[in-house]
């Protein structure tokens, strides 16, 4: 008898950071749950490197090669008239044909993939991490080269056409319903969880290994840590200006940054030089995932100044290893009382938070609150997984009622 077959589509590269790490967590859960529900799962990825990364986690995957014809169909799907042509010709896109030949019954996109646009026959589940291109359209990376317009098309199609929409926050569900008329009962909230690499490294801390990683990067414990790609919306400049204010008051702090450079690093480096903080800022570039736990543990605090939310992965990872968190007050819904909050448009506000995190009593409070916050999210994650499982069982019945 034909079994229901979920095709999980992973197209992100490792160096995008949190989105990739959360995709891995989602894949691992789906693989394990599907075994209990007699559902087949195939992980498909468009990147050769991901096959090896998944294999290291014990997940078999299939490399899905996409050619010029796949991309032509995707390009044309941004045009409404092409939908009518495709309908009149009854033609599936090459991308969808490959999935159908693989026996896939439903596609699970672990991110907001624009490939959902080309699906003509297959239903899909899609993940939406945020809608920040609408919240903060002033940043270049959400405007240039029609990024805003293309994202709006993808988001609108995704939330109205998907069988299930997976989000990470209730307020994001509210936003999608308001902006795109999403059906609320199609949405499932599964909050972020610490990445597998940080969770595994925290299970049994090897202090000698941690020290070796810090020596490799030529840094000493006790720094401020911000793991983020160099996008302008990550707001590295506010962290730097807060450090300058503290330096002018006689306090010196060190900042360690890691993450790939999509284009904004040069501007930040110029700002570092302008304020004479070259000896206080260490930019490590992209670091292996296995080193992140040590970098979190070596930090005096996580300082995350991003403008994009409503949730982010690094605070969860910091809580997992007991590192204090400094976080924008705009995202208090995620942080609760487990972070020192500041105004992300005010360096002086951040400077006060950095001073406050030096208090031993405050650090103890934050460590306890962080563990409690993780426990709260663990319960929400379990409930979200149960909801997603119910949706999948419902969808399986509608496709194969004879399995019931």
PDB file of C-alpha atoms in Angstrom, residues 20-315:
ATOM      1  CA  UNK A  20      19.705  26.949   8.497  1.00  0.00           C
ATOM      2  CA  UNK A  21      20.096  25.776  12.091  1.00  0.00           C
ATOM      3  CA  UNK A  22      16.351  25.888  12.694  1.00  0.00           C
ATOM      4  CA  UNK A  23      15.782  23.968   9.457  1.00  0.00           C
ATOM      5  CA  UNK A  24      18.026  21.193  10.778  1.00  0.00           C
ATOM      6  CA  UNK A  25      16.024  21.052  14.011  1.00  0.00           C
ATOM      7  CA  UNK A  26      12.749  20.840  12.057  1.00  0.00           C
ATOM      8  CA  UNK A  27      14.111  18.101   9.801  1.00  0.00           C
ATOM      9  CA  UNK A  28      15.247  16.013  12.764  1.00  0.00           C
ATOM     10  CA  UNK A  29      11.849  16.269  14.429  1.00  0.00           C
ATOM     11  CA  UNK A  30       9.963  15.400  11.226  1.00  0.00           C
ATOM     12  CA  UNK A  31      12.188  12.406  10.540  1.00  0.00           C
ATOM     13  CA  UNK A  32      11.694  10.998  14.056  1.00  0.00           C
ATOM     14  CA  UNK A  33       7.950  11.665  14.237  1.00  0.00           C
ATOM     15  CA  UNK A  34       7.252  10.255  10.765  1.00  0.00           C
ATOM     16  CA  UNK A  35       8.634   6.869  11.856  1.00  0.00           C
ATOM     17  CA  UNK A  36       5.921   6.666  14.524  1.00  0.00           C
ATOM     18  CA  UNK A  37       3.174   7.603  12.051  1.00  0.00           C
ATOM     19  CA  UNK A  38       4.126   5.273   9.146  1.00  0.00           C
ATOM     20  CA  UNK A  39       4.919   8.259   6.941  1.00  0.00           C
ATOM     21  CA  UNK A  40       7.841   8.347   4.528  1.00  0.00           C
ATOM     22  CA  UNK A  41      10.197  11.317   4.546  1.00  0.00           C
ATOM     23  CA  UNK A  42      12.751  12.358   1.951  1.00  0.00           C
ATOM     24  CA  UNK A  43      15.009  15.354   2.551  1.00  0.00           C
ATOM     25  CA  UNK A  44      15.848  17.134  -0.696  1.00  0.00           C
ATOM     26  CA  UNK A  45      18.501  19.820  -0.936  1.00  0.00           C
ATOM     27  CA  UNK A  46      19.804  21.952  -3.765  1.00  0.00           C
ATOM     28  CA  UNK A  47      23.304  22.164  -2.263  1.00  0.00           C
ATOM     29  CA  UNK A  48      25.908  19.380  -2.291  1.00  0.00           C
ATOM     30  CA  UNK A  49      27.416  20.599   1.001  1.00  0.00           C
ATOM     31  CA  UNK A  50      24.116  20.063   2.801  1.00  0.00           C
ATOM     32  CA  UNK A  51      24.169  16.351   1.984  1.00  0.00           C
ATOM     33  CA  UNK A  52      27.342  15.926   4.052  1.00  0.00           C
ATOM     34  CA  UNK A  53      26.071  18.140   6.889  1.00  0.00           C
ATOM     35  CA  UNK A  54      22.853  16.130   7.138  1.00  0.00           C
ATOM     36  CA  UNK A  55      24.760  12.847   6.966  1.00  0.00           C
ATOM     37  CA  UNK A  56      26.810  13.969   9.978  1.00  0.00           C
ATOM     38  CA  UNK A  57      23.511  14.258  11.867  1.00  0.00           C
ATOM     39  CA  UNK A  58      22.398  10.819  10.713  1.00  0.00           C
ATOM     40  CA  UNK A  59      19.973  12.113   8.086  1.00  0.00           C
ATOM     41  CA  UNK A  60      20.022  10.742   4.550  1.00  0.00           C
ATOM     42  CA  UNK A  61      19.220  13.312   1.879  1.00  0.00           C
ATOM     43  CA  UNK A  62      18.945  13.600  -1.885  1.00  0.00           C
ATOM     44  CA  UNK A  63      20.683  16.247  -3.965  1.00  0.00           C
ATOM     45  CA  UNK A  64      18.107  17.936  -6.201  1.00  0.00           C
ATOM     46  CA  UNK A  65      19.735  19.556  -9.196  1.00  0.00           C
ATOM     47  CA  UNK A  66      17.905  22.606 -10.517  1.00  0.00           C
ATOM     48  CA  UNK A  67      18.676  23.772 -14.025  1.00  0.00           C
ATOM     49  CA  UNK A  68      17.921  26.746 -16.237  1.00  0.00           C
ATOM     50  CA  UNK A  69      14.463  25.444 -17.139  1.00  0.00           C
ATOM     51  CA  UNK A  70      13.502  25.201 -13.452  1.00  0.00           C
ATOM     52  CA  UNK A  71      14.625  28.777 -12.929  1.00  0.00           C
ATOM     53  CA  UNK A  72      12.835  29.983 -16.065  1.00  0.00           C
ATOM     54  CA  UNK A  73       9.551  28.577 -14.752  1.00  0.00           C
ATOM     55  CA  UNK A  74      10.173  30.245 -11.397  1.00  0.00           C
ATOM     56  CA  UNK A  75      10.942  33.568 -13.087  1.00  0.00           C
ATOM     57  CA  UNK A  76       7.777  33.365 -15.188  1.00  0.00           C
ATOM     58  CA  UNK A  77       5.628  32.506 -12.166  1.00  0.00           C
ATOM     59  CA  UNK A  78       6.165  36.033 -10.883  1.00  0.00           C
ATOM     60  CA  UNK A  79       3.971  37.045 -13.826  1.00  0.00           C
ATOM     61  CA  UNK A  80       0.212  36.525 -13.461  1.00  0.00           C
ATOM     62  CA  UNK A  81      -0.487  35.883 -17.177  1.00  0.00           C
ATOM     63  CA  UNK A  82       1.869  32.883 -17.110  1.00  0.00           C
ATOM     64  CA  UNK A  83      -0.477  31.184 -14.637  1.00  0.00           C
ATOM     65  CA  UNK A  84      -3.222  31.272 -17.264  1.00  0.00           C
ATOM     66  CA  UNK A  85      -0.883  29.852 -19.891  1.00  0.00           C
ATOM     67  CA  UNK A  86       0.221  27.064 -17.565  1.00  0.00           C
ATOM     68  CA  UNK A  87      -3.397  26.249 -16.761  1.00  0.00           C
ATOM     69  CA  UNK A  88      -4.439  26.138 -20.420  1.00  0.00           C
ATOM     70  CA  UNK A  89      -1.504  23.837 -21.292  1.00  0.00           C
ATOM     71  CA  UNK A  90      -1.792  21.692 -18.129  1.00  0.00           C
ATOM     72  CA  UNK A  91       1.985  21.849 -17.718  1.00  0.00           C
ATOM     73  CA  UNK A  92       3.787  21.181 -14.439  1.00  0.00           C
ATOM     74  CA  UNK A  93       7.051  22.969 -13.762  1.00  0.00           C
ATOM     75  CA  UNK A  94      10.191  20.786 -14.029  1.00  0.00           C
ATOM     76  CA  UNK A  95      10.776  21.314 -10.291  1.00  0.00           C
ATOM     77  CA  UNK A  96       7.382  19.833  -9.467  1.00  0.00           C
ATOM     78  CA  UNK A  97       7.815  16.959 -11.904  1.00  0.00           C
ATOM     79  CA  UNK A  98      11.027  15.961 -10.102  1.00  0.00           C
ATOM     80  CA  UNK A  99       9.184  15.878  -6.791  1.00  0.00           C
ATOM     81  CA  UNK A 100       6.308  13.849  -8.228  1.00  0.00           C
ATOM     82  CA  UNK A 101       8.745  11.340  -9.774  1.00  0.00           C
ATOM     83  CA  UNK A 102      10.308  10.975  -6.306  1.00  0.00           C
ATOM     84  CA  UNK A 103       6.887   9.938  -4.984  1.00  0.00           C
ATOM     85  CA  UNK A 104       6.347  13.065  -2.896  1.00  0.00           C
ATOM     86  CA  UNK A 105       2.743  13.740  -1.801  1.00  0.00           C
ATOM     87  CA  UNK A 106       3.338  17.009   0.053  1.00  0.00           C
ATOM     88  CA  UNK A 107       6.292  19.426   0.147  1.00  0.00           C
ATOM     89  CA  UNK A 108       7.540  20.827   3.448  1.00  0.00           C
ATOM     90  CA  UNK A 109       9.517  24.023   2.878  1.00  0.00           C
ATOM     91  CA  UNK A 110      11.682  24.720   5.948  1.00  0.00           C
ATOM     92  CA  UNK A 111      11.917  28.396   4.946  1.00  0.00           C
ATOM     93  CA  UNK A 112       9.793  30.832   2.930  1.00  0.00           C
ATOM     94  CA  UNK A 113      10.922  29.394  -0.366  1.00  0.00           C
ATOM     95  CA  UNK A 114       9.930  31.086  -3.603  1.00  0.00           C
ATOM     96  CA  UNK A 115       9.729  27.602  -5.137  1.00  0.00           C
ATOM     97  CA  UNK A 116       6.244  27.326  -3.654  1.00  0.00           C
ATOM     98  CA  UNK A 117       5.162  29.533  -6.552  1.00  0.00           C
ATOM     99  CA  UNK A 118       5.713  26.811  -9.166  1.00  0.00           C
ATOM    100  CA  UNK A 119       3.727  24.051  -7.441  1.00  0.00           C
ATOM    101  CA  UNK A 120       0.692  23.249  -9.570  1.00  0.00           C
ATOM    102  CA  UNK A 121      -0.404  19.836  -8.273  1.00  0.00           C
ATOM    103  CA  UNK A 122       1.395  19.207  -4.974  1.00  0.00           C
ATOM    104  CA  UNK A 123       0.160  20.752  -1.706  1.00  0.00           C
ATOM    105  CA  UNK A 124       2.778  22.216   0.586  1.00  0.00           C
ATOM    106  CA  UNK A 125       3.666  23.287   4.110  1.00  0.00           C
ATOM    107  CA  UNK A 126       5.711  26.461   4.372  1.00  0.00           C
ATOM    108  CA  UNK A 127       7.744  28.079   7.148  1.00  0.00           C
ATOM    109  CA  UNK A 128       7.705  31.845   7.699  1.00  0.00           C
ATOM    110  CA  UNK A 129      10.246  33.229  10.161  1.00  0.00           C
ATOM    111  CA  UNK A 130       9.275  36.907   9.914  1.00  0.00           C
ATOM    112  CA  UNK A 131       7.729  39.660   7.817  1.00  0.00           C
ATOM    113  CA  UNK A 132      10.416  42.221   8.503  1.00  0.00           C
ATOM    114  CA  UNK A 133      10.710  43.441   4.926  1.00  0.00           C
ATOM    115  CA  UNK A 134       7.313  45.048   5.559  1.00  0.00           C
ATOM    116  CA  UNK A 135       8.161  46.145   9.112  1.00  0.00           C
ATOM    117  CA  UNK A 136      11.471  47.815   8.184  1.00  0.00           C
ATOM    118  CA  UNK A 137      11.553  48.645   4.467  1.00  0.00           C
ATOM    119  CA  UNK A 138      14.277  51.265   5.031  1.00  0.00           C
ATOM    120  CA  UNK A 139      17.084  48.679   4.851  1.00  0.00           C
ATOM    121  CA  UNK A 140      18.841  48.172   1.527  1.00  0.00           C
ATOM    122  CA  UNK A 141      18.733  44.382   1.700  1.00  0.00           C
ATOM    123  CA  UNK A 142      14.915  44.331   1.611  1.00  0.00           C
ATOM    124  CA  UNK A 143      14.570  46.918  -1.171  1.00  0.00           C
ATOM    125  CA  UNK A 144      17.374  46.454  -3.694  1.00  0.00           C
ATOM    126  CA  UNK A 145      16.771  44.628  -6.955  1.00  0.00           C
ATOM    127  CA  UNK A 146      13.012  44.400  -6.306  1.00  0.00           C
ATOM    128  CA  UNK A 147      13.562  42.332  -3.150  1.00  0.00           C
ATOM    129  CA  UNK A 148      10.550  43.946  -1.499  1.00  0.00           C
ATOM    130  CA  UNK A 149       8.194  43.314  -4.409  1.00  0.00           C
ATOM    131  CA  UNK A 150       9.366  39.724  -4.913  1.00  0.00           C
ATOM    132  CA  UNK A 151       9.105  38.886  -1.229  1.00  0.00           C
ATOM    133  CA  UNK A 152       5.615  40.328  -1.063  1.00  0.00           C
ATOM    134  CA  UNK A 153       4.549  38.081  -3.944  1.00  0.00           C
ATOM    135  CA  UNK A 154       6.100  35.018  -2.303  1.00  0.00           C
ATOM    136  CA  UNK A 155       4.648  35.712   1.157  1.00  0.00           C
ATOM    137  CA  UNK A 156       1.169  36.401  -0.232  1.00  0.00           C
ATOM    138  CA  UNK A 157       1.166  33.219  -2.293  1.00  0.00           C
ATOM    139  CA  UNK A 158       2.624  31.150   0.525  1.00  0.00           C
ATOM    140  CA  UNK A 159       0.153  32.009   3.274  1.00  0.00           C
ATOM    141  CA  UNK A 160      -2.970  31.839   1.122  1.00  0.00           C
ATOM    142  CA  UNK A 161      -2.066  28.679  -0.801  1.00  0.00           C
ATOM    143  CA  UNK A 162      -0.249  26.575   1.818  1.00  0.00           C
ATOM    144  CA  UNK A 163      -1.997  23.669   3.503  1.00  0.00           C
ATOM    145  CA  UNK A 164      -0.132  24.598   6.697  1.00  0.00           C
ATOM    146  CA  UNK A 165       1.909  27.665   7.628  1.00  0.00           C
ATOM    147  CA  UNK A 166       4.562  27.124  10.308  1.00  0.00           C
ATOM    148  CA  UNK A 167       5.609  30.244  12.231  1.00  0.00           C
ATOM    149  CA  UNK A 168       7.689  30.818  15.352  1.00  0.00           C
ATOM    150  CA  UNK A 169       5.536  33.365  17.222  1.00  0.00           C
ATOM    151  CA  UNK A 170       1.865  34.103  17.844  1.00  0.00           C
ATOM    152  CA  UNK A 171       2.324  37.746  16.894  1.00  0.00           C
ATOM    153  CA  UNK A 172       3.647  36.614  13.517  1.00  0.00           C
ATOM    154  CA  UNK A 173       0.439  34.644  12.939  1.00  0.00           C
ATOM    155  CA  UNK A 174      -1.545  37.799  13.784  1.00  0.00           C
ATOM    156  CA  UNK A 175       0.531  39.795  11.298  1.00  0.00           C
ATOM    157  CA  UNK A 176       0.061  37.276   8.469  1.00  0.00           C
ATOM    158  CA  UNK A 177      -3.690  37.197   9.043  1.00  0.00           C
ATOM    159  CA  UNK A 178      -3.838  40.992   8.999  1.00  0.00           C
ATOM    160  CA  UNK A 179      -1.614  41.620   5.995  1.00  0.00           C
ATOM    161  CA  UNK A 180      -2.341  38.644   3.794  1.00  0.00           C
ATOM    162  CA  UNK A 181      -5.740  37.316   4.929  1.00  0.00           C
ATOM    163  CA  UNK A 182      -4.232  34.006   6.026  1.00  0.00           C
ATOM    164  CA  UNK A 183      -6.682  31.472   7.439  1.00  0.00           C
ATOM    165  CA  UNK A 184      -5.768  31.296  11.119  1.00  0.00           C
ATOM    166  CA  UNK A 185      -6.594  27.591  11.458  1.00  0.00           C
ATOM    167  CA  UNK A 186      -3.954  26.822   8.818  1.00  0.00           C
ATOM    168  CA  UNK A 187      -1.207  28.245  11.034  1.00  0.00           C
ATOM    169  CA  UNK A 188       0.935  26.396  13.569  1.00  0.00           C
ATOM    170  CA  UNK A 189       3.275  28.119  16.027  1.00  0.00           C
ATOM    171  CA  UNK A 190       6.508  26.227  16.703  1.00  0.00           C
ATOM    172  CA  UNK A 191       8.961  28.526  18.523  1.00  0.00           C
ATOM    173  CA  UNK A 192      12.671  28.422  17.779  1.00  0.00           C
ATOM    174  CA  UNK A 193      14.867  26.064  19.765  1.00  0.00           C
ATOM    175  CA  UNK A 194      18.635  26.147  20.371  1.00  0.00           C
ATOM    176  CA  UNK A 195      20.590  24.771  17.427  1.00  0.00           C
ATOM    177  CA  UNK A 196      21.596  21.118  17.525  1.00  0.00           C
ATOM    178  CA  UNK A 197      25.283  22.027  17.611  1.00  0.00           C
ATOM    179  CA  UNK A 198      24.981  24.249  20.680  1.00  0.00           C
ATOM    180  CA  UNK A 199      22.671  21.793  22.433  1.00  0.00           C
ATOM    181  CA  UNK A 200      25.051  18.899  21.806  1.00  0.00           C
ATOM    182  CA  UNK A 201      28.098  20.853  22.934  1.00  0.00           C
ATOM    183  CA  UNK A 202      26.344  21.942  26.131  1.00  0.00           C
ATOM    184  CA  UNK A 203      25.443  18.409  27.151  1.00  0.00           C
ATOM    185  CA  UNK A 204      28.973  17.672  28.358  1.00  0.00           C
ATOM    186  CA  UNK A 205      31.207  20.731  28.411  1.00  0.00           C
ATOM    187  CA  UNK A 206      34.844  20.032  27.570  1.00  0.00           C
ATOM    188  CA  UNK A 207      36.659  23.002  29.084  1.00  0.00           C
ATOM    189  CA  UNK A 208      39.949  22.121  27.404  1.00  0.00           C
ATOM    190  CA  UNK A 209      38.210  21.986  24.006  1.00  0.00           C
ATOM    191  CA  UNK A 210      36.509  25.334  24.692  1.00  0.00           C
ATOM    192  CA  UNK A 211      39.862  26.899  25.599  1.00  0.00           C
ATOM    193  CA  UNK A 212      41.425  25.523  22.420  1.00  0.00           C
ATOM    194  CA  UNK A 213      38.713  27.113  20.286  1.00  0.00           C
ATOM    195  CA  UNK A 214      39.215  30.505  21.950  1.00  0.00           C
ATOM    196  CA  UNK A 215      42.977  30.212  21.465  1.00  0.00           C
ATOM    197  CA  UNK A 216      42.429  29.365  17.814  1.00  0.00           C
ATOM    198  CA  UNK A 217      40.589  32.661  17.370  1.00  0.00           C
ATOM    199  CA  UNK A 218      43.061  34.540  19.631  1.00  0.00           C
ATOM    200  CA  UNK A 219      40.430  35.723  22.073  1.00  0.00           C
ATOM    201  CA  UNK A 220      40.198  35.618  25.866  1.00  0.00           C
ATOM    202  CA  UNK A 221      36.996  34.879  27.839  1.00  0.00           C
ATOM    203  CA  UNK A 222      34.859  37.786  29.054  1.00  0.00           C
ATOM    204  CA  UNK A 223      33.888  39.476  25.790  1.00  0.00           C
ATOM    205  CA  UNK A 224      30.573  40.682  24.423  1.00  0.00           C
ATOM    206  CA  UNK A 225      29.404  38.253  21.736  1.00  0.00           C
ATOM    207  CA  UNK A 226      27.208  38.914  18.706  1.00  0.00           C
ATOM    208  CA  UNK A 227      26.824  36.089  16.150  1.00  0.00           C
ATOM    209  CA  UNK A 228      25.169  37.585  13.060  1.00  0.00           C
ATOM    210  CA  UNK A 229      25.749  38.072   9.370  1.00  0.00           C
ATOM    211  CA  UNK A 230      26.862  41.541   8.339  1.00  0.00           C
ATOM    212  CA  UNK A 231      23.533  42.930   7.152  1.00  0.00           C
ATOM    213  CA  UNK A 232      22.635  46.526   7.946  1.00  0.00           C
ATOM    214  CA  UNK A 233      19.512  45.398   9.815  1.00  0.00           C
ATOM    215  CA  UNK A 234      21.685  43.463  12.269  1.00  0.00           C
ATOM    216  CA  UNK A 235      22.579  46.868  13.726  1.00  0.00           C
ATOM    217  CA  UNK A 236      26.213  46.191  14.645  1.00  0.00           C
ATOM    218  CA  UNK A 237      26.791  49.946  14.766  1.00  0.00           C
ATOM    219  CA  UNK A 238      24.674  50.470  17.894  1.00  0.00           C
ATOM    220  CA  UNK A 239      26.823  47.929  19.750  1.00  0.00           C
ATOM    221  CA  UNK A 240      29.973  49.736  18.634  1.00  0.00           C
ATOM    222  CA  UNK A 241      28.673  53.165  19.618  1.00  0.00           C
ATOM    223  CA  UNK A 242      27.679  51.835  23.055  1.00  0.00           C
ATOM    224  CA  UNK A 243      31.239  50.567  23.496  1.00  0.00           C
ATOM    225  CA  UNK A 244      32.603  53.962  22.528  1.00  0.00           C
ATOM    226  CA  UNK A 245      30.384  55.654  25.120  1.00  0.00           C
ATOM    227  CA  UNK A 246      31.635  53.250  27.780  1.00  0.00           C
ATOM    228  CA  UNK A 247      35.251  53.774  26.722  1.00  0.00           C
ATOM    229  CA  UNK A 248      34.795  57.520  27.078  1.00  0.00           C
ATOM    230  CA  UNK A 249      33.545  56.848  30.619  1.00  0.00           C
ATOM    231  CA  UNK A 250      36.648  54.806  31.401  1.00  0.00           C
ATOM    232  CA  UNK A 251      35.239  51.319  30.769  1.00  0.00           C
ATOM    233  CA  UNK A 252      36.763  49.090  28.104  1.00  0.00           C
ATOM    234  CA  UNK A 253      34.918  46.131  26.667  1.00  0.00           C
ATOM    235  CA  UNK A 254      35.814  43.667  23.958  1.00  0.00           C
ATOM    236  CA  UNK A 255      33.410  42.638  21.208  1.00  0.00           C
ATOM    237  CA  UNK A 256      33.589  39.351  19.305  1.00  0.00           C
ATOM    238  CA  UNK A 257      31.587  39.058  16.095  1.00  0.00           C
ATOM    239  CA  UNK A 258      31.089  36.039  13.877  1.00  0.00           C
ATOM    240  CA  UNK A 259      29.082  35.580  10.709  1.00  0.00           C
ATOM    241  CA  UNK A 260      29.407  35.772   6.954  1.00  0.00           C
ATOM    242  CA  UNK A 261      29.509  39.042   5.028  1.00  0.00           C
ATOM    243  CA  UNK A 262      26.631  39.651   2.588  1.00  0.00           C
ATOM    244  CA  UNK A 263      27.948  43.186   2.063  1.00  0.00           C
ATOM    245  CA  UNK A 264      27.796  45.436   5.155  1.00  0.00           C
ATOM    246  CA  UNK A 265      31.064  44.488   6.854  1.00  0.00           C
ATOM    247  CA  UNK A 266      33.164  47.165   5.104  1.00  0.00           C
ATOM    248  CA  UNK A 267      30.900  49.935   6.423  1.00  0.00           C
ATOM    249  CA  UNK A 268      31.192  48.539   9.942  1.00  0.00           C
ATOM    250  CA  UNK A 269      34.980  48.236   9.703  1.00  0.00           C
ATOM    251  CA  UNK A 270      35.162  51.896   8.683  1.00  0.00           C
ATOM    252  CA  UNK A 271      33.089  52.817  11.740  1.00  0.00           C
ATOM    253  CA  UNK A 272      35.419  50.791  13.981  1.00  0.00           C
ATOM    254  CA  UNK A 273      38.421  52.702  12.606  1.00  0.00           C
ATOM    255  CA  UNK A 274      36.634  56.034  12.891  1.00  0.00           C
ATOM    256  CA  UNK A 275      36.044  55.541  16.620  1.00  0.00           C
ATOM    257  CA  UNK A 276      39.455  54.038  17.335  1.00  0.00           C
ATOM    258  CA  UNK A 277      38.149  50.699  18.544  1.00  0.00           C
ATOM    259  CA  UNK A 278      40.260  48.426  16.333  1.00  0.00           C
ATOM    260  CA  UNK A 279      41.889  46.763  19.343  1.00  0.00           C
ATOM    261  CA  UNK A 280      38.519  46.081  20.980  1.00  0.00           C
ATOM    262  CA  UNK A 281      36.652  44.417  18.111  1.00  0.00           C
ATOM    263  CA  UNK A 282      37.430  40.911  16.863  1.00  0.00           C
ATOM    264  CA  UNK A 283      35.684  39.835  13.634  1.00  0.00           C
ATOM    265  CA  UNK A 284      36.024  36.089  13.202  1.00  0.00           C
ATOM    266  CA  UNK A 285      34.065  35.727   9.974  1.00  0.00           C
ATOM    267  CA  UNK A 286      32.024  32.594   9.488  1.00  0.00           C
ATOM    268  CA  UNK A 287      32.917  29.938  12.088  1.00  0.00           C
ATOM    269  CA  UNK A 288      32.086  26.206  12.108  1.00  0.00           C
ATOM    270  CA  UNK A 289      28.824  25.386  13.858  1.00  0.00           C
ATOM    271  CA  UNK A 290      30.641  23.060  16.261  1.00  0.00           C
ATOM    272  CA  UNK A 291      32.564  26.056  17.679  1.00  0.00           C
ATOM    273  CA  UNK A 292      29.512  28.140  18.579  1.00  0.00           C
ATOM    274  CA  UNK A 293      28.947  26.574  21.982  1.00  0.00           C
ATOM    275  CA  UNK A 294      32.459  27.464  23.116  1.00  0.00           C
ATOM    276  CA  UNK A 295      32.084  31.032  21.824  1.00  0.00           C
ATOM    277  CA  UNK A 296      28.817  31.476  23.740  1.00  0.00           C
ATOM    278  CA  UNK A 297      30.296  30.031  26.930  1.00  0.00           C
ATOM    279  CA  UNK A 298      33.356  32.253  26.710  1.00  0.00           C
ATOM    280  CA  UNK A 299      31.239  35.401  26.499  1.00  0.00           C
ATOM    281  CA  UNK A 300      30.392  37.744  29.318  1.00  0.00           C
ATOM    282  CA  UNK A 301      27.078  38.339  27.558  1.00  0.00           C
ATOM    283  CA  UNK A 302      25.267  37.927  24.268  1.00  0.00           C
ATOM    284  CA  UNK A 303      24.565  41.387  22.866  1.00  0.00           C
ATOM    285  CA  UNK A 304      21.998  41.158  20.089  1.00  0.00           C
ATOM    286  CA  UNK A 305      20.968  44.443  18.524  1.00  0.00           C
ATOM    287  CA  UNK A 306      19.042  43.292  15.437  1.00  0.00           C
ATOM    288  CA  UNK A 307      16.045  45.209  14.152  1.00  0.00           C
ATOM    289  CA  UNK A 308      14.413  42.024  12.845  1.00  0.00           C
ATOM    290  CA  UNK A 309      12.183  39.772  14.917  1.00  0.00           C
ATOM    291  CA  UNK A 310       9.817  38.990  16.551  1.00  0.00           C
ATOM    292  CA  UNK A 311      12.075  36.092  17.581  1.00  0.00           C
ATOM    293  CA  UNK A 312      15.718  35.171  17.076  1.00  0.00           C
ATOM    294  CA  UNK A 313      17.820  32.083  17.693  1.00  0.00           C
ATOM    295  CA  UNK A 314      20.929  33.423  19.570  1.00  0.00           C
ATOM    296  CA  UNK A 315      19.099  34.295  22.835  1.00  0.00           C
TER     297      UNK A 315
END
